[in-house]
XYZ file of C-alpha atoms in Angstrom:
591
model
C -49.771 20.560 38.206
C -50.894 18.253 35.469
C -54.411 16.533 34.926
C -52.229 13.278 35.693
C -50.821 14.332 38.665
C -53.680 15.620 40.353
C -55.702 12.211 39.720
C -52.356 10.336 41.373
C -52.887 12.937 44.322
C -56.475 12.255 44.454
C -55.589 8.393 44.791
C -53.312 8.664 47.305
C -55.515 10.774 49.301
C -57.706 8.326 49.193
C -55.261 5.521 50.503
C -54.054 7.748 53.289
C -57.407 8.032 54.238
C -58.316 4.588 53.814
C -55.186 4.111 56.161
C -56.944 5.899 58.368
C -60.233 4.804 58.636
C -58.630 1.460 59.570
C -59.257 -0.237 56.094
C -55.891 -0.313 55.457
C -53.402 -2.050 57.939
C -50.588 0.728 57.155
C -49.008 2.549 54.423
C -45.669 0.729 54.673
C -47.866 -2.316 53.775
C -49.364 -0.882 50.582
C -46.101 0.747 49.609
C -44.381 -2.807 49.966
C -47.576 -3.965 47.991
C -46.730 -1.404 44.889
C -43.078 -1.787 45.181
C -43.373 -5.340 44.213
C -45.674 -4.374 41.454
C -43.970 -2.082 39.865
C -40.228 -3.987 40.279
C -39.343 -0.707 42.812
C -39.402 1.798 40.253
C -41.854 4.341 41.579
C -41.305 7.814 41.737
C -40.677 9.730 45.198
C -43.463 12.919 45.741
C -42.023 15.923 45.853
C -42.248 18.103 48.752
C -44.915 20.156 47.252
C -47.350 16.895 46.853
C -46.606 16.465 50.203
C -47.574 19.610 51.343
C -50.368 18.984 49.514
C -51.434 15.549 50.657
C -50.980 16.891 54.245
C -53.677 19.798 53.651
C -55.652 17.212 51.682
C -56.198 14.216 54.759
C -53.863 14.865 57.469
C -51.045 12.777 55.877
C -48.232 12.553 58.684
C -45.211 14.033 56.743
C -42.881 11.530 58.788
C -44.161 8.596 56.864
C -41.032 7.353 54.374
C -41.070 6.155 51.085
C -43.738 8.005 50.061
C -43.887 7.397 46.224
C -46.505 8.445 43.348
C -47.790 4.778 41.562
C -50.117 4.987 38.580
C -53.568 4.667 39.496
C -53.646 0.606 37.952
C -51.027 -0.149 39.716
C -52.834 1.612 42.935
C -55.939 -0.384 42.260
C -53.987 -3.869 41.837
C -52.166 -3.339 44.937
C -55.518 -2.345 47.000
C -57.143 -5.679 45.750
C -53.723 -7.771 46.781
C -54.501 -5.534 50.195
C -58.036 -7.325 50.163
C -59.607 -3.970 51.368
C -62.914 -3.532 51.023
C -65.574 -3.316 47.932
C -66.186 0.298 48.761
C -62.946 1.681 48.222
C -61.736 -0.342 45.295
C -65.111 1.565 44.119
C -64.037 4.495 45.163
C -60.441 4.332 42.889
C -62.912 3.522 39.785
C -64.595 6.590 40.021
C -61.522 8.577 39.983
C -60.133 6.594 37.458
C -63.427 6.618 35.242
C -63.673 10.923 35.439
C -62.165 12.939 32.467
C -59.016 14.724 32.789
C -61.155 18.176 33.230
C -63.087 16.943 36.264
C -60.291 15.864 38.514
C -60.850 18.421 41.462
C -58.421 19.282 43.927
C -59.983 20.205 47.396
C -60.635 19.307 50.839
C -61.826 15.216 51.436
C -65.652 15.250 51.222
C -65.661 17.945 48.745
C -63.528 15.671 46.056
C -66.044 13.274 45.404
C -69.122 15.381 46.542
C -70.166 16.623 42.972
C -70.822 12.790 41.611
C -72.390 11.631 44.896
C -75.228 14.330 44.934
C -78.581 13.211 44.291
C -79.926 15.264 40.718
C -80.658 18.996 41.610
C -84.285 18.124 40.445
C -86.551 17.448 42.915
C -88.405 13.624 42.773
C -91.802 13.972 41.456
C -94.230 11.258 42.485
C -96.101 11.079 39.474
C -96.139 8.577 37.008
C -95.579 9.731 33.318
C -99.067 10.233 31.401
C -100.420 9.258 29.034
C -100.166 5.806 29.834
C -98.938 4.323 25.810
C -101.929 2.420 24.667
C -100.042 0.131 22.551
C -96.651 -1.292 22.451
C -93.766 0.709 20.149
C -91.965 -1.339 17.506
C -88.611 -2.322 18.743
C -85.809 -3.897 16.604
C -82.645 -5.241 18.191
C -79.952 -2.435 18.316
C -76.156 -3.452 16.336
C -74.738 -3.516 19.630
C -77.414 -6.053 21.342
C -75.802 -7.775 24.197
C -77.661 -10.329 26.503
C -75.942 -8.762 29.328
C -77.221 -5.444 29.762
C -77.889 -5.540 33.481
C -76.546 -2.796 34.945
C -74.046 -4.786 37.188
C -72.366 -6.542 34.283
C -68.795 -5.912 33.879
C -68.704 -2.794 31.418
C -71.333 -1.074 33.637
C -70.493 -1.702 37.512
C -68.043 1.359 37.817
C -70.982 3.657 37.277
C -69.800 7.250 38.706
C -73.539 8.524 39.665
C -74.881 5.553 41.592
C -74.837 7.171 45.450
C -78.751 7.896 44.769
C -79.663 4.569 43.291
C -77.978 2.623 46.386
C -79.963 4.712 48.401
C -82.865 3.702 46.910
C -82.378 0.136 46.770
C -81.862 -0.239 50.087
C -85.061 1.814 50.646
C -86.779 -0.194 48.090
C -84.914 -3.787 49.723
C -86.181 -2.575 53.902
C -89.567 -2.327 52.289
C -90.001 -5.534 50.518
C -88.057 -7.648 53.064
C -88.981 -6.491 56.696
C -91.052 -8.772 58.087
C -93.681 -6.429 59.508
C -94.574 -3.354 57.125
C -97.731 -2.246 57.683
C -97.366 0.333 54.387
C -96.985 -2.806 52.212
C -99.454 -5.524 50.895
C -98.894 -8.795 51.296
C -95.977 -10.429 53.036
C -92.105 -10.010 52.752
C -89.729 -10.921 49.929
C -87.471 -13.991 51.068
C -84.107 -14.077 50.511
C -84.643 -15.752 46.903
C -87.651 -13.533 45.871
C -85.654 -10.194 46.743
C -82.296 -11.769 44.456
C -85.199 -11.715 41.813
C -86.418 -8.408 42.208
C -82.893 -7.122 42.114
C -81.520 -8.917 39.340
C -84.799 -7.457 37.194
C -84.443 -3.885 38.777
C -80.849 -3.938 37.449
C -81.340 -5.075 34.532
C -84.453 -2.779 33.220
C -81.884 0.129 34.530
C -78.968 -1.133 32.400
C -81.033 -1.577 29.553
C -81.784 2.858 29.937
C -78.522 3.616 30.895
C -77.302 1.740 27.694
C -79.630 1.889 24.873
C -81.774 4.761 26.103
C -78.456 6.933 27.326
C -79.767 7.519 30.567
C -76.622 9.018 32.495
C -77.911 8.504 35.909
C -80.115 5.449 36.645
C -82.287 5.119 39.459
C -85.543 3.402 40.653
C -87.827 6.904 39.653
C -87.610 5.642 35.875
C -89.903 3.322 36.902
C -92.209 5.993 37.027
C -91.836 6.707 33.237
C -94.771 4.101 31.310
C -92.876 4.739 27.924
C -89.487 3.311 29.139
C -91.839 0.666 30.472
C -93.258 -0.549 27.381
C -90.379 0.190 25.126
C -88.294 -2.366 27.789
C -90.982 -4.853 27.480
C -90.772 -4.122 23.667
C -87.157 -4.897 23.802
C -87.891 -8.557 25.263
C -90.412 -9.436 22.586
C -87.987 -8.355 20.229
C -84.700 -10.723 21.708
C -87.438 -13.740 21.986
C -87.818 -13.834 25.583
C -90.283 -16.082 26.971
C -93.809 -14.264 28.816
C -92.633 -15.856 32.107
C -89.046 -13.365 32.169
C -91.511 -10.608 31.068
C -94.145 -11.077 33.531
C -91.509 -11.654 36.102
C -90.264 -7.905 35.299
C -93.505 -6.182 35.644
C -94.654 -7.642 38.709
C -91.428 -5.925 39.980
C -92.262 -3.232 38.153
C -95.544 -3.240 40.359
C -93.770 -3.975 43.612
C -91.788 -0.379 42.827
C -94.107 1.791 42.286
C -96.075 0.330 45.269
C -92.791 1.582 47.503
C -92.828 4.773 45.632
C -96.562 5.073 46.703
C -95.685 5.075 50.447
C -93.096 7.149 50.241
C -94.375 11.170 51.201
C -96.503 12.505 48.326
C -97.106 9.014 46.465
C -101.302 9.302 46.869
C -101.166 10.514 43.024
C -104.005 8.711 41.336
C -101.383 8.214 38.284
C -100.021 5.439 40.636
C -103.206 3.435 40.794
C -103.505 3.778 36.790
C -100.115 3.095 36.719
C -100.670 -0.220 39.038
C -103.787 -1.072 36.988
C -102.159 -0.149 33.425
C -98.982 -2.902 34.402
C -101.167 -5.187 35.432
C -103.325 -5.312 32.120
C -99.905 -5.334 30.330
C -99.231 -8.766 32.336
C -102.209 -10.117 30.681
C -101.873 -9.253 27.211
C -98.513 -10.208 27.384
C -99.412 -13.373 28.627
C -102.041 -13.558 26.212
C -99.981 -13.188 22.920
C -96.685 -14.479 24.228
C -98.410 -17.854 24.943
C -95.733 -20.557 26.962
C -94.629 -22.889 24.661
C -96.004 -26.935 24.665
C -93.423 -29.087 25.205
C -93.309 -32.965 25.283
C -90.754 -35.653 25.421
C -90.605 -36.564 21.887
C -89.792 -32.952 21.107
C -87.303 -32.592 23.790
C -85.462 -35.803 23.348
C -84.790 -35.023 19.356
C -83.577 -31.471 20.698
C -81.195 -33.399 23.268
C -82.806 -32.361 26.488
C -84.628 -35.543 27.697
C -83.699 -39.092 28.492
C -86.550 -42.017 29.695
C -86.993 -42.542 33.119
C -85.489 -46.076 32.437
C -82.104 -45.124 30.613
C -81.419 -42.211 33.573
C -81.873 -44.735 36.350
C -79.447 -47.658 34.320
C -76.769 -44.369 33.676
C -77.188 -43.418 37.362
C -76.431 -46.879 38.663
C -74.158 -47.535 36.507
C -72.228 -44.263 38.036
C -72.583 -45.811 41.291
C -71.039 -49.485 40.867
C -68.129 -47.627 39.014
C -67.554 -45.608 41.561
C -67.686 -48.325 44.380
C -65.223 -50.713 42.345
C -62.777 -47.519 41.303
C -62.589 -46.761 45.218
C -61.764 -50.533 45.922
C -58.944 -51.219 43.040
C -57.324 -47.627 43.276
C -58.014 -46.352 46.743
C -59.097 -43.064 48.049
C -58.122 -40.581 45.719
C -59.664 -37.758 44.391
C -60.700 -38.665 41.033
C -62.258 -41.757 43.141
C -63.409 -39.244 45.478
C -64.815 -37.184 43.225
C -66.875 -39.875 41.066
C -68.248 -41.245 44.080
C -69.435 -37.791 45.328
C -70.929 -37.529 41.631
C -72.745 -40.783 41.658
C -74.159 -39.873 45.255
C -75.239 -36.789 43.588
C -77.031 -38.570 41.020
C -78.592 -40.849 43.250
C -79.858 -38.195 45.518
C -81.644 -36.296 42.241
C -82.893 -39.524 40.525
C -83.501 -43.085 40.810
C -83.755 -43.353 44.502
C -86.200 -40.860 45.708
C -88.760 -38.658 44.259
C -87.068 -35.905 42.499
C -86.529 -33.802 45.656
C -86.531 -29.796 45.030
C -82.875 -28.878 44.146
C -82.421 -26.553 46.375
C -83.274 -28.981 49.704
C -80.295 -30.992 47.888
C -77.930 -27.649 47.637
C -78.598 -27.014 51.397
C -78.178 -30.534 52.914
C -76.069 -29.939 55.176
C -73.789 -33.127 56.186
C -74.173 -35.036 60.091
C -71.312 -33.598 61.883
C -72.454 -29.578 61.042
C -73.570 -28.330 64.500
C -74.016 -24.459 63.543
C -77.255 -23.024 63.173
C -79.654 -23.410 60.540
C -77.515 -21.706 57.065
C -80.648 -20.529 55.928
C -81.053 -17.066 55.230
C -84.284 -16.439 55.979
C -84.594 -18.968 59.065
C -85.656 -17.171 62.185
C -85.842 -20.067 64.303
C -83.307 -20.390 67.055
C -83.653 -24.108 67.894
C -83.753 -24.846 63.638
C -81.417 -27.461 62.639
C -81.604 -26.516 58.668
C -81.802 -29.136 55.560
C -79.931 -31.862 57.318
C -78.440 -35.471 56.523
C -78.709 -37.497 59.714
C -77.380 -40.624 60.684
C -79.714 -42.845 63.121
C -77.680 -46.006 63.608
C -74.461 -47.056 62.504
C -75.343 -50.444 62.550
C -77.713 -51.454 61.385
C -76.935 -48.319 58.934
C -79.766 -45.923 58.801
C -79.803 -42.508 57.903
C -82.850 -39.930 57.795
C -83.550 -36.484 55.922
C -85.295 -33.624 57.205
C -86.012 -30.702 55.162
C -88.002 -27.701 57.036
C -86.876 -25.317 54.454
C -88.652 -25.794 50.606
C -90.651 -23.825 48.571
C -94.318 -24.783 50.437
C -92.805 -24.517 53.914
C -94.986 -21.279 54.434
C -97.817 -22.505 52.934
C -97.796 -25.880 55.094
C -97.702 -24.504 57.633
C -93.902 -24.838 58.193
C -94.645 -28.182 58.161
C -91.096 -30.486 57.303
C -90.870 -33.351 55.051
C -88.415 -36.071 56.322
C -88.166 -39.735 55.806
C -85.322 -42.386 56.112
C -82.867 -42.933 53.578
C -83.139 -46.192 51.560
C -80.744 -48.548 52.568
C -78.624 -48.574 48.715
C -78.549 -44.898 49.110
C -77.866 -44.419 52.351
C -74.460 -46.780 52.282
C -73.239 -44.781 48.942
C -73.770 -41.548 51.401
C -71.853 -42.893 54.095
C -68.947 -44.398 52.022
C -68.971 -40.874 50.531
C -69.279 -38.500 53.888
C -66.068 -40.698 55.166
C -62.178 -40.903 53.432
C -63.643 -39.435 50.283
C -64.791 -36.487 51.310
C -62.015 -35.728 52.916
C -59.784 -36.371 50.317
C -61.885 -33.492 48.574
C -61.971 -31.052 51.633
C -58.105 -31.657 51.358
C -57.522 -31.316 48.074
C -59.193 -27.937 48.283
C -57.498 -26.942 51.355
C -60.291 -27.241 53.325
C -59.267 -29.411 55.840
C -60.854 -27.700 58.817
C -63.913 -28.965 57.266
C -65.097 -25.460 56.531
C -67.785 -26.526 53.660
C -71.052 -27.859 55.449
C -72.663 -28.959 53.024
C -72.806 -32.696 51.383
C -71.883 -31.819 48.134
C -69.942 -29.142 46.596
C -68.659 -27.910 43.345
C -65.079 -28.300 41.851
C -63.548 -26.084 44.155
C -64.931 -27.296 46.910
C -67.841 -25.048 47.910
C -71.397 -25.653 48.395
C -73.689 -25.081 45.591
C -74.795 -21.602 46.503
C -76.290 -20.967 43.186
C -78.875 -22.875 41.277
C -77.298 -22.374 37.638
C -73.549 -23.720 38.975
C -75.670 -26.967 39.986
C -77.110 -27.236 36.677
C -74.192 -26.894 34.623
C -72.688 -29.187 37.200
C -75.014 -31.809 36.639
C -75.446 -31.461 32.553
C -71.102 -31.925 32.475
C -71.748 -35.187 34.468
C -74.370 -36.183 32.105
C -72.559 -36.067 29.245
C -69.410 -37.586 30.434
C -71.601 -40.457 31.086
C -72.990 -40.623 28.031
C -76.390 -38.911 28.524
C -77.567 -35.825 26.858
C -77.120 -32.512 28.997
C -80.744 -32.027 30.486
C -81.167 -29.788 32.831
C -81.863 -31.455 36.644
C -84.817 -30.233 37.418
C -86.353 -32.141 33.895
C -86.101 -35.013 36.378
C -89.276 -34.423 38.050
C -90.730 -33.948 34.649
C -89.184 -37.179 33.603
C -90.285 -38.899 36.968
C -94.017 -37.676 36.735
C -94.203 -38.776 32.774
C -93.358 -42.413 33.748
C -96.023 -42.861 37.069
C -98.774 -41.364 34.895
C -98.356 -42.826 31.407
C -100.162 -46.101 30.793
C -97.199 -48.181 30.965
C -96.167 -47.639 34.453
C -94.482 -49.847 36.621
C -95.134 -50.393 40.639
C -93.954 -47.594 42.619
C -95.049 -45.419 45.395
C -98.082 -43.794 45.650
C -98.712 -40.165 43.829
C -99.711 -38.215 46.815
C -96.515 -39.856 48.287
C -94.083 -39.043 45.849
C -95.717 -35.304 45.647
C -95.003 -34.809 49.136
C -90.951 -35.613 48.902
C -91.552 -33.660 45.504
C -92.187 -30.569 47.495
C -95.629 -30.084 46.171
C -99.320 -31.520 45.664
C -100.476 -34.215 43.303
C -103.169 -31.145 41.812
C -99.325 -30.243 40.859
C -98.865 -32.960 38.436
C -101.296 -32.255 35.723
C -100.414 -28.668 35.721
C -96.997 -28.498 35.449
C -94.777 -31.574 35.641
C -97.029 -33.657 33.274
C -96.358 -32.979 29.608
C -98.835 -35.442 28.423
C -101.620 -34.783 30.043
C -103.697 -33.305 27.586
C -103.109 -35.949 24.629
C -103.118 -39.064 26.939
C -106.417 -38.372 28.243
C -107.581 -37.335 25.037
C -105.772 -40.764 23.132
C -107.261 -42.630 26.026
C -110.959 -41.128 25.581
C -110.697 -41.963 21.543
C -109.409 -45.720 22.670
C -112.565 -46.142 25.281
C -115.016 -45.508 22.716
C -113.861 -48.250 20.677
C -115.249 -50.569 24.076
C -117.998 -48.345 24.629
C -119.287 -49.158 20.930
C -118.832 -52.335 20.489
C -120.525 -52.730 23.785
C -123.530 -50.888 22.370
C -123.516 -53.038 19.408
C -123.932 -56.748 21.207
C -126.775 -55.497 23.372
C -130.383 -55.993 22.372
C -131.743 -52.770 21.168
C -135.221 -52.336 22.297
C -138.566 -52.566 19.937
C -138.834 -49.622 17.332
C -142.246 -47.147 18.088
C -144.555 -47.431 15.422
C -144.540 -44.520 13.506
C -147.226 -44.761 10.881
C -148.952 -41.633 10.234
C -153.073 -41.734 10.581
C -154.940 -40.780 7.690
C -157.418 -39.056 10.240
C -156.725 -35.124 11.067
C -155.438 -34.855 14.849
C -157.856 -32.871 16.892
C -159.915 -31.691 14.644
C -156.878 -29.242 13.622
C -157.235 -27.767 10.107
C -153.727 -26.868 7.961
C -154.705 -23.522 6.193
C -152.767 -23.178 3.030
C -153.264 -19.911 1.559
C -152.286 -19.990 -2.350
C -150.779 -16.551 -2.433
C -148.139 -16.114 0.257
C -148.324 -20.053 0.970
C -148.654 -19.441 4.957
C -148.680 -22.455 7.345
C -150.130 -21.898 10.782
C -151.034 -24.360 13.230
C -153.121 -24.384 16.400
C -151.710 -23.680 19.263
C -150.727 -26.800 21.639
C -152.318 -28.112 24.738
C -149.586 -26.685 26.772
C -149.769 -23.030 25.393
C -153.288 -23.117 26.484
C -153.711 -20.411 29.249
C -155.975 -21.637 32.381
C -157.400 -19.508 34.695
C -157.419 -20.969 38.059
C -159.073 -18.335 39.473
């Protein structure tokens, strides 16, 4: 039997089996699926493949239209069969092996050799010498930004049993709730996507450009993969921030490998301390860059508080007089649910956290809270609430933002102005609807206010950016990134032009935040409007000093008579000075 035919028999073991384990409704169904694929010219198996596919999973010999497909085909029908993740995996892997290691046996010995763990035991010892300096790295020819293991030329990875097994190892210890093994509390939901995303990416980068065949978490153990990855980011201009992120991962891995069985080596505490002084030196010489509005509005990433609240009300009559000339629609439908977009990030509140507006949920959601790391049973989630219907009011409540935990779960809510809260409620009515419909939705299946094109929440933060810099520049803006909209919000209430608005410790608390906040991060003048400020005081200060009376000079005219009887010795060959010692360096006994 050919190399070919085996790797066909190997894929339709795996279907029988897949038929068996329930993950398939039946094999008529498939062979239906495949027949329309391949326009019902598929070859019958021969009575010797059967024979073989019954010793191989217990195929039923009674089954008809039993035909060999090519393994494409096979995978395009399984995904049309919507069968699980795990299987369509499991059709890669055959597909991805050479021609000399397609094996022919019984079920769990086909795939055994490539799910085995390396015959070499785990040591749990960091790699020593630690490097004491960084190697020089230049960008490989083949450089691509997406090197993450789980990008698209890497996900069908034959040897990866052993590295799922240790991510989910790696994922129970960061995330439970109590582990008493662990410092510090648990990874949310966010905080672990993090840690992933940089644990997969550090491995792509050695299974690509350091041809490591079989990646797993133990090359975190190895300090010169470390530093040449961290060498790799310096050279591809990555900011200290996406470094530092990586090696406080770095630091959260090697802590799991030190409470795994043998992990008391004292190379992990080097290692622990060595990583940590990396973060500083890094942090050091990779210095965040100064930004400021003038530089960010030539570069076409900032707009005046003033011009984004004109653009976003400008969005909103538009919207209100399209939806009375034309009707409900949904390009009416979908500028209104744009403008009440824009309203909630800007103009009427204090730029509120982005992800409190992904996770508003709207008033007639009665599920549970959609948060994933809510554990209360009686928790209502980020919700849009309507009070009264007339008079109209509406209020917010948002128990889940990035303080929560450190306020004591404490919730920030308020009442919806009243401008805003009738664009919301035009919106939430025929509009949304119209949307809901137009993306087949009409069971009202998407809970949340807003959604994106295809009528889904906002799940992810980057599909609400580009979201929002599209709008932008359809309106005539420049495409700045939402959250710049706290920055631009803060750099209006604490230059020296601002206008009346709410208070600062206010508008920190919708912000999400503190006012201590402010100056450290959302303020990008800070430093040279105090500074410019200081310079223009002193002009006050001096001509203050200058119009007041000075008071009457000392006199300071010497007496021709020796003080004290004190003598200045002059000796004409070295020309020596000495003089007596002072009343105060006289020492008094008071015994």
């Amino acid at each position: 039997m050919c190399d070919k035919r085996k790797r066909q028999c190997v894929c339709l073991r795996q279907v029988y089996k897949s038929c068996l384990d329930g993950l398939l409704p039946s094999y008529q169904a498939f062979y239906r699926v495949c027949s329309r694929l391949t326009k019902h010219q598929s070859t019958l198996l021969s009575g010797q493949d059967k024979q073989l596919l019954v010793a191989l999973a217990g195929m039923d010999v009674s089954v008809p239209h039993v035909a060999v497909v090519s393994l494409a085909v096979c995978c395009r029908a399984l995904k049309l069969c919507k069968v699980p993740a795990a299987v369509l995996h499991a059709f890669d892997d055959i597909r991805l092996q050479p021609a000399s290691q397609v094996v022919l046996g019984l079920p769990e010995h086909i795939l055994a050799p490539h799910a085995q763990p390396s015959p070499n035991p785990v040591q749990l010892q960091m790699t020593t010498p630690f490097p004491v300096t960084l190697p020089e790295c230049a960008l490989p020819a083949d450089f691509n930004k997406q090197h993450g293991l789980l990008a698209k030329p890497y996900k069908h990875l034959v040897h990866r049993a052993v590295l799922e097994q240790h991510m989910g190892e790696f994922k129970s210890f960061s995330t439970n709730p109590f582990q008493l093994n662990r410092k510090g509390i648990a990874h949310g939901s966010r905080t672990w996507q993090n840690s992933e995303k940089q644990v997969y990416l550090f491995l792509g980068y050695c299974h690509h450009y350091q041809q490591v065949s079989q990646p797993t978490l133990q090359l975190f153990l190895s300090s010169p993969l470390i530093a040449q990855y961290v060498s790799f980011h310096i050279a591809a201009g990555h900011s200290q921030l996406y470094i530092r992120n990586f090696l406080s991962c770095a630091r959260c891995v090697l802590r799991w490998w030190q409470s795994k069985p043998g992990g008391n080596h004292p190379s992990f505490v080097e290692g622990l301390e060595w990583l940590q002084t990396l973060g500083l030196q890094v942090a050091d010489q990779l210095p965040r860059p100064s930004k400021d509005p003038k530089g960010l509005a030539d570069a076409g990433k900032w707009m005046s508080a003033p011009r984004l609240v004109h653009l976003i009300h400008g969005a909103e009559l538009q919207s209100q007089d399209q939806m009375q000339q034309q009707g409900v629609t949904v390009e009416t439908s979908r500028d209104m649910h744009d403008a009440a977009l824009a309203a909630m990030t800007f103009s009427h509140l204090p730029p509120v956290r982005l992800s409190c507006i992904r996770s508003l949920v709207v008033p007639a959601y009665t599920g549970p809270c959609l948060h994933p790391d809510c554990k209360e049973p009686s928790c209502e989630g980020n919700r849009l609430s309507i009070t009264s219907e007339s008079p109209l009011l509406m209020h917010i409540q948002l128990p889940h933002h990035k303080n929560a935990r450190k306020w004591g779960k404490a919730v920030i809510e308020f009442d919806v102005p009243s401008d805003l809260a009738q664009l919301l409620h035009t919106y939430l009515g025929a509009p949304r609807k119209a949307l809901l419909e137009h993306h087949l939705l009409i069971g009202d299946t998407c809970p949340y206010v807003f959604m994106d094109m295809h009528g889904r929440g906002f799940v992810a933060a980057a599909v609400l950016t580009l979201y929002w810099q599209k709008w932008l520049v359809s309106r005539g803006g420049v495409p700045m990134n939402p959250s710049m909209c706290r920055q631009v919000f803060v750099d209006e209430r604490q230059s020296n032009s601002a206008t009346a608005g709410p208070s600062n410790q206010g508008a920190a608390m919708v912000m999400g935040h503190s006012g201590k906040q402010w100056d450290k991060w959302y303020d990008m003048q800070y430093h040279p409007r105090l500074a410019q400020n200081a310079v223009d005081g002193m002009q006050s200060w001096r001509a203050a000093m200058l119009q007041s009376h000075p008071p009457a000079a000392p006199d300071l005219t010497l007496s021709s008579a020796l003080h004290c009887g004190h003598v200045l010795v002059s000796d004409s060959e070295e020309s020596r000075y000495q003089s007596c010692c002072s009343d105060s360096d006289i020492d008094i006994d008071l015994d």
